[in-house]
PDB file of C-alpha atoms in Angstrom:
ATOM      1  CA  UNK A   7     133.082  49.210 -71.264  1.00 52.00           C
ATOM      2  CA  UNK A   8     133.633  51.212 -74.473  1.00 54.00           C
ATOM      3  CA  UNK A   9     131.036  53.741 -73.415  1.00 44.00           C
ATOM      4  CA  UNK A  10     132.834  54.193 -70.115  1.00 42.00           C
ATOM      5  CA  UNK A  11     136.215  54.722 -71.829  1.00 43.00           C
ATOM      6  CA  UNK A  12     134.764  57.174 -74.366  1.00 43.00           C
ATOM      7  CA  UNK A  13     133.040  59.086 -71.544  1.00 46.00           C
ATOM      8  CA  UNK A  14     136.286  59.225 -69.605  1.00 44.00           C
ATOM      9  CA  UNK A  15     138.170  60.517 -72.662  1.00 42.00           C
ATOM     10  CA  UNK A  16     135.550  63.214 -73.350  1.00 44.00           C
ATOM     11  CA  UNK A  17     135.664  64.290 -69.713  1.00 43.00           C
ATOM     12  CA  UNK A  18     139.461  64.482 -69.755  1.00 43.00           C
ATOM     13  CA  UNK A  19     139.519  66.511 -72.969  1.00 43.00           C
ATOM     14  CA  UNK A  20     136.854  68.920 -71.728  1.00 45.00           C
ATOM     15  CA  UNK A  21     139.053  69.624 -68.697  1.00 48.00           C
ATOM     16  CA  UNK A  22     141.766  70.804 -71.094  1.00 50.00           C
ATOM     17  CA  UNK A  23     139.537  73.443 -72.692  1.00 55.00           C
ATOM     18  CA  UNK A  24     140.623  76.961 -71.858  1.00 69.00           C
ATOM     19  CA  UNK A  25     138.296  79.240 -69.922  1.00 84.00           C
ATOM     20  CA  UNK A  26     139.856  82.297 -71.563  1.00 88.00           C
ATOM     21  CA  UNK A  27     140.061  83.442 -75.166  1.00 91.00           C
ATOM     22  CA  UNK A  28     142.831  85.882 -76.103  1.00 91.00           C
ATOM     23  CA  UNK A  29     143.603  87.904 -79.200  1.00 93.00           C
ATOM     24  CA  UNK A  30     146.482  90.247 -79.960  1.00 92.00           C
ATOM     25  CA  UNK A  31     148.069  92.423 -82.615  1.00 92.00           C
ATOM     26  CA  UNK A  32     150.767  90.210 -84.141  1.00 90.00           C
ATOM     27  CA  UNK A  33     152.776  93.256 -85.236  1.00 89.00           C
ATOM     28  CA  UNK A  34     153.226  94.508 -81.682  1.00 90.00           C
ATOM     29  CA  UNK A  35     156.516  94.054 -79.810  1.00 91.00           C
ATOM     30  CA  UNK A  36     155.265  93.406 -76.287  1.00 91.00           C
ATOM     31  CA  UNK A  37     158.771  93.641 -74.816  1.00 89.00           C
ATOM     32  CA  UNK A  38     158.618  97.421 -75.358  1.00 90.00           C
ATOM     33  CA  UNK A  39     155.945  97.826 -72.687  1.00 93.00           C
ATOM     34  CA  UNK A  40     157.133  98.376 -69.126  1.00 94.00           C
ATOM     35  CA  UNK A  41     154.422 100.488 -67.465  1.00 95.00           C
ATOM     36  CA  UNK A  42     150.658 100.578 -67.278  1.00 95.00           C
ATOM     37  CA  UNK A  43     147.685 102.417 -65.790  1.00 95.00           C
ATOM     38  CA  UNK A  44     143.945 101.842 -65.692  1.00 93.00           C
ATOM     39  CA  UNK A  45     142.047 103.586 -68.485  1.00 91.00           C
ATOM     40  CA  UNK A  46     139.890 106.491 -67.340  1.00 88.00           C
ATOM     41  CA  UNK A  47     136.311 105.626 -66.425  1.00 78.00           C
ATOM     42  CA  UNK A  48     133.536 106.477 -68.836  1.00 73.00           C
ATOM     43  CA  UNK A  49     131.200 109.388 -68.309  1.00 68.00           C
ATOM     44  CA  UNK A  50     128.654 108.768 -65.595  1.00 65.00           C
ATOM     45  CA  UNK A  51     130.902 106.281 -63.777  1.00 64.00           C
ATOM     46  CA  UNK A  52     131.978 108.102 -60.662  1.00 61.00           C
ATOM     47  CA  UNK A  53     132.779 105.085 -58.493  1.00 69.00           C
ATOM     48  CA  UNK A  54     134.223 101.570 -58.655  1.00 71.00           C
ATOM     49  CA  UNK A  55     131.797  98.727 -57.911  1.00 79.00           C
ATOM     50  CA  UNK A  56     132.627  95.850 -55.571  1.00 84.00           C
ATOM     51  CA  UNK A  57     133.391  93.553 -58.505  1.00 83.00           C
ATOM     52  CA  UNK A  58     135.305  96.403 -60.157  1.00 85.00           C
ATOM     53  CA  UNK A  59     137.556  96.662 -57.119  1.00 89.00           C
ATOM     54  CA  UNK A  60     138.140  92.901 -57.190  1.00 91.00           C
ATOM     55  CA  UNK A  61     138.976  93.014 -60.908  1.00 92.00           C
ATOM     56  CA  UNK A  62     141.371  95.946 -60.558  1.00 93.00           C
ATOM     57  CA  UNK A  63     143.091  94.280 -57.628  1.00 94.00           C
ATOM     58  CA  UNK A  64     143.530  91.021 -59.572  1.00 95.00           C
ATOM     59  CA  UNK A  65     144.792  92.832 -62.708  1.00 95.00           C
ATOM     60  CA  UNK A  66     147.299  94.819 -60.649  1.00 95.00           C
ATOM     61  CA  UNK A  67     148.572  91.641 -58.983  1.00 95.00           C
ATOM     62  CA  UNK A  68     149.012  89.845 -62.319  1.00 94.00           C
ATOM     63  CA  UNK A  69     150.774  92.762 -64.035  1.00 94.00           C
ATOM     64  CA  UNK A  70     153.109  93.100 -61.035  1.00 93.00           C
ATOM     65  CA  UNK A  71     153.989  89.418 -61.557  1.00 93.00           C
ATOM     66  CA  UNK A  72     154.921  90.341 -65.132  1.00 91.00           C
ATOM     67  CA  UNK A  73     157.326  92.994 -63.735  1.00 91.00           C
ATOM     68  CA  UNK A  74     155.290  95.870 -65.120  1.00 93.00           C
ATOM     69  CA  UNK A  75     155.113  99.135 -63.157  1.00 94.00           C
ATOM     70  CA  UNK A  76     151.866 100.884 -62.359  1.00 94.00           C
ATOM     71  CA  UNK A  77     152.258 104.605 -63.117  1.00 94.00           C
ATOM     72  CA  UNK A  78     150.082 107.651 -63.724  1.00 94.00           C
ATOM     73  CA  UNK A  79     148.005 107.517 -66.891  1.00 91.00           C
ATOM     74  CA  UNK A  80     150.100 110.176 -68.690  1.00 93.00           C
ATOM     75  CA  UNK A  81     153.307 108.131 -68.220  1.00 93.00           C
ATOM     76  CA  UNK A  82     151.912 104.672 -69.046  1.00 95.00           C
ATOM     77  CA  UNK A  83     152.909 102.568 -72.041  1.00 95.00           C
ATOM     78  CA  UNK A  84     149.639 100.618 -71.790  1.00 95.00           C
ATOM     79  CA  UNK A  85     146.170 101.442 -70.529  1.00 95.00           C
ATOM     80  CA  UNK A  86     144.131  98.619 -69.033  1.00 95.00           C
ATOM     81  CA  UNK A  87     140.482  98.749 -69.975  1.00 93.00           C
ATOM     82  CA  UNK A  88     138.113  96.196 -68.488  1.00 92.00           C
ATOM     83  CA  UNK A  89     134.398  95.660 -68.672  1.00 89.00           C
ATOM     84  CA  UNK A  90     131.794  93.143 -67.671  1.00 83.00           C
ATOM     85  CA  UNK A  91     129.707  92.313 -70.731  1.00 83.00           C
ATOM     86  CA  UNK A  92     126.201  91.267 -69.737  1.00 80.00           C
ATOM     87  CA  UNK A  93     124.692  88.297 -71.529  1.00 74.00           C
ATOM     88  CA  UNK A  94     121.411  86.468 -71.258  1.00 77.00           C
ATOM     89  CA  UNK A  95     121.087  82.734 -71.524  1.00 73.00           C
ATOM     90  CA  UNK A  96     118.223  80.318 -71.171  1.00 76.00           C
ATOM     91  CA  UNK A  97     118.369  77.684 -68.470  1.00 74.00           C
ATOM     92  CA  UNK A  98     116.134  74.644 -68.169  1.00 77.00           C
ATOM     93  CA  UNK A  99     114.687  74.084 -64.734  1.00 77.00           C
ATOM     94  CA  UNK A 100     112.772  70.952 -63.875  1.00 75.00           C
ATOM     95  CA  UNK A 101     111.600  68.263 -66.277  1.00 77.00           C
ATOM     96  CA  UNK A 102     109.160  68.064 -69.151  1.00 77.00           C
ATOM     97  CA  UNK A 103     106.034  65.957 -68.852  1.00 78.00           C
ATOM     98  CA  UNK A 104     104.416  63.692 -71.403  1.00 82.00           C
ATOM     99  CA  UNK A 105     101.879  60.952 -71.806  1.00 80.00           C
ATOM    100  CA  UNK A 106     100.574  58.848 -74.627  1.00 84.00           C
ATOM    101  CA  UNK A 107      98.440  55.905 -75.538  1.00 82.00           C
ATOM    102  CA  UNK A 108      98.109  53.609 -78.475  1.00 83.00           C
ATOM    103  CA  UNK A 109      97.568  50.151 -79.797  1.00 83.00           C
ATOM    104  CA  UNK A 110      99.284  48.296 -82.604  1.00 81.00           C
ATOM    105  CA  UNK A 111     100.629  50.711 -85.210  1.00 84.00           C
ATOM    106  CA  UNK A 112      98.552  53.658 -84.039  1.00 85.00           C
ATOM    107  CA  UNK A 113      98.982  55.953 -81.060  1.00 84.00           C
ATOM    108  CA  UNK A 114      98.786  59.481 -79.727  1.00 84.00           C
ATOM    109  CA  UNK A 115     101.137  61.355 -77.489  1.00 83.00           C
ATOM    110  CA  UNK A 116     101.338  64.746 -75.847  1.00 83.00           C
ATOM    111  CA  UNK A 117     104.298  66.311 -74.080  1.00 83.00           C
ATOM    112  CA  UNK A 118     105.470  69.637 -72.747  1.00 82.00           C
ATOM    113  CA  UNK A 119     108.991  71.035 -72.762  1.00 80.00           C
ATOM    114  CA  UNK A 120     110.754  71.626 -69.461  1.00 80.00           C
ATOM    115  CA  UNK A 121     110.284  75.087 -67.947  1.00 81.00           C
ATOM    116  CA  UNK A 122     112.886  77.653 -69.046  1.00 82.00           C
ATOM    117  CA  UNK A 123     114.081  80.830 -67.359  1.00 78.00           C
ATOM    118  CA  UNK A 124     116.352  83.676 -68.454  1.00 79.00           C
ATOM    119  CA  UNK A 125     119.589  84.103 -66.528  1.00 72.00           C
ATOM    120  CA  UNK A 126     121.637  87.335 -66.610  1.00 72.00           C
ATOM    121  CA  UNK A 127     125.385  86.756 -66.467  1.00 72.00           C
ATOM    122  CA  UNK A 128     128.485  88.883 -66.878  1.00 77.00           C
ATOM    123  CA  UNK A 129     131.554  87.960 -68.921  1.00 85.00           C
ATOM    124  CA  UNK A 130     134.837  89.721 -68.066  1.00 90.00           C
ATOM    125  CA  UNK A 131     136.772  91.323 -70.943  1.00 93.00           C
ATOM    126  CA  UNK A 132     140.211  92.920 -70.413  1.00 94.00           C
ATOM    127  CA  UNK A 133     141.950  94.988 -73.095  1.00 95.00           C
ATOM    128  CA  UNK A 134     145.434  96.492 -73.172  1.00 95.00           C
ATOM    129  CA  UNK A 135     145.642  99.701 -75.196  1.00 95.00           C
ATOM    130  CA  UNK A 136     148.900 101.180 -76.545  1.00 94.00           C
ATOM    131  CA  UNK A 137     148.992 104.815 -75.390  1.00 94.00           C
ATOM    132  CA  UNK A 138     151.011 105.974 -78.403  1.00 92.00           C
ATOM    133  CA  UNK A 139     148.625 104.592 -81.025  1.00 93.00           C
ATOM    134  CA  UNK A 140     145.361 104.411 -79.008  1.00 92.00           C
ATOM    135  CA  UNK A 141     144.841 100.891 -80.361  1.00 94.00           C
ATOM    136  CA  UNK A 142     144.011  97.691 -78.541  1.00 94.00           C
ATOM    137  CA  UNK A 143     147.089  95.440 -78.724  1.00 95.00           C
ATOM    138  CA  UNK A 144     145.880  92.555 -76.526  1.00 95.00           C
ATOM    139  CA  UNK A 145     142.434  91.346 -75.479  1.00 95.00           C
ATOM    140  CA  UNK A 146     141.226  88.545 -73.226  1.00 94.00           C
ATOM    141  CA  UNK A 147     137.645  87.405 -72.678  1.00 92.00           C
ATOM    142  CA  UNK A 148     136.442  84.917 -70.107  1.00 89.00           C
ATOM    143  CA  UNK A 149     134.225  81.968 -70.924  1.00 82.00           C
ATOM    144  CA  UNK A 150     133.184  81.801 -67.288  1.00 80.00           C
ATOM    145  CA  UNK A 151     130.430  83.992 -65.967  1.00 76.00           C
ATOM    146  CA  UNK A 152     129.576  86.038 -62.907  1.00 74.00           C
ATOM    147  CA  UNK A 153     125.977  86.037 -61.771  1.00 70.00           C
ATOM    148  CA  UNK A 154     124.047  87.625 -58.947  1.00 74.00           C
ATOM    149  CA  UNK A 155     123.404  84.337 -57.141  1.00 75.00           C
ATOM    150  CA  UNK A 156     127.115  83.779 -56.404  1.00 81.00           C
ATOM    151  CA  UNK A 157     128.390  84.509 -52.910  1.00 84.00           C
ATOM    152  CA  UNK A 158     130.987  87.227 -52.268  1.00 84.00           C
ATOM    153  CA  UNK A 159     133.732  84.657 -51.732  1.00 88.00           C
ATOM    154  CA  UNK A 160     132.793  82.729 -54.876  1.00 88.00           C
ATOM    155  CA  UNK A 161     132.831  85.943 -56.936  1.00 85.00           C
ATOM    156  CA  UNK A 162     136.252  86.941 -55.573  1.00 90.00           C
ATOM    157  CA  UNK A 163     137.726  83.490 -56.235  1.00 91.00           C
ATOM    158  CA  UNK A 164     136.239  83.381 -59.737  1.00 89.00           C
ATOM    159  CA  UNK A 165     137.582  86.842 -60.621  1.00 90.00           C
ATOM    160  CA  UNK A 166     141.057  86.001 -59.262  1.00 92.00           C
ATOM    161  CA  UNK A 167     141.120  82.730 -61.180  1.00 93.00           C
ATOM    162  CA  UNK A 168     139.854  84.210 -64.454  1.00 92.00           C
ATOM    163  CA  UNK A 169     142.262  87.172 -64.384  1.00 93.00           C
ATOM    164  CA  UNK A 170     145.185  84.854 -63.575  1.00 93.00           C
ATOM    165  CA  UNK A 171     144.186  82.636 -66.529  1.00 93.00           C
ATOM    166  CA  UNK A 172     144.020  85.698 -68.774  1.00 92.00           C
ATOM    167  CA  UNK A 173     147.481  86.963 -67.894  1.00 92.00           C
ATOM    168  CA  UNK A 174     149.057  83.501 -68.213  1.00 92.00           C
ATOM    169  CA  UNK A 175     148.738  84.241 -71.924  1.00 86.00           C
ATOM    170  CA  UNK A 176     150.447  87.641 -71.706  1.00 87.00           C
ATOM    171  CA  UNK A 177     152.738  88.522 -73.329  1.00 85.00           C
ATOM    172  CA  UNK A 178     151.753  86.333 -76.282  1.00 84.00           C
ATOM    173  CA  UNK A 179     154.316  83.969 -77.699  1.00 74.00           C
ATOM    174  CA  UNK A 180     156.254  83.638 -74.449  1.00 62.00           C
TER     175      UNK A 180
END
């Protein structure tokens, strides 16, 4: 019974863990910002990807909810810079095998680890840059990942959910 209660408590506490990590400049007065624009694309980026369009749409929706106006880049108080940071992780697939034999206090055993494969995933990072100082004043990074095996609908829902979680924590201290 104790094991069941401890397992239930661990499960409940893990549900409280945030899927987003934020950081900000504590000296910034976020109430001074009223307008925003997307940061210019880097060199060699002449188009917006499908996920990029979903991210920009979600960011625009969340900033509109914060009563911030989207304006031209030259007039913006903040520039929104986003990127998908690719990461590799190892994933176990299947089970390991082992066998052994012995008698009394002596025995031999042999086992193999489960098969492992590399998985490429993308972590969303959103930064807000003050246009007067050209410094990042707020940053959010997702702990949830996009991967190529997700369906279009799953990717859209994940992006919407992650961006909404990010902007729940903006402006900080509110």
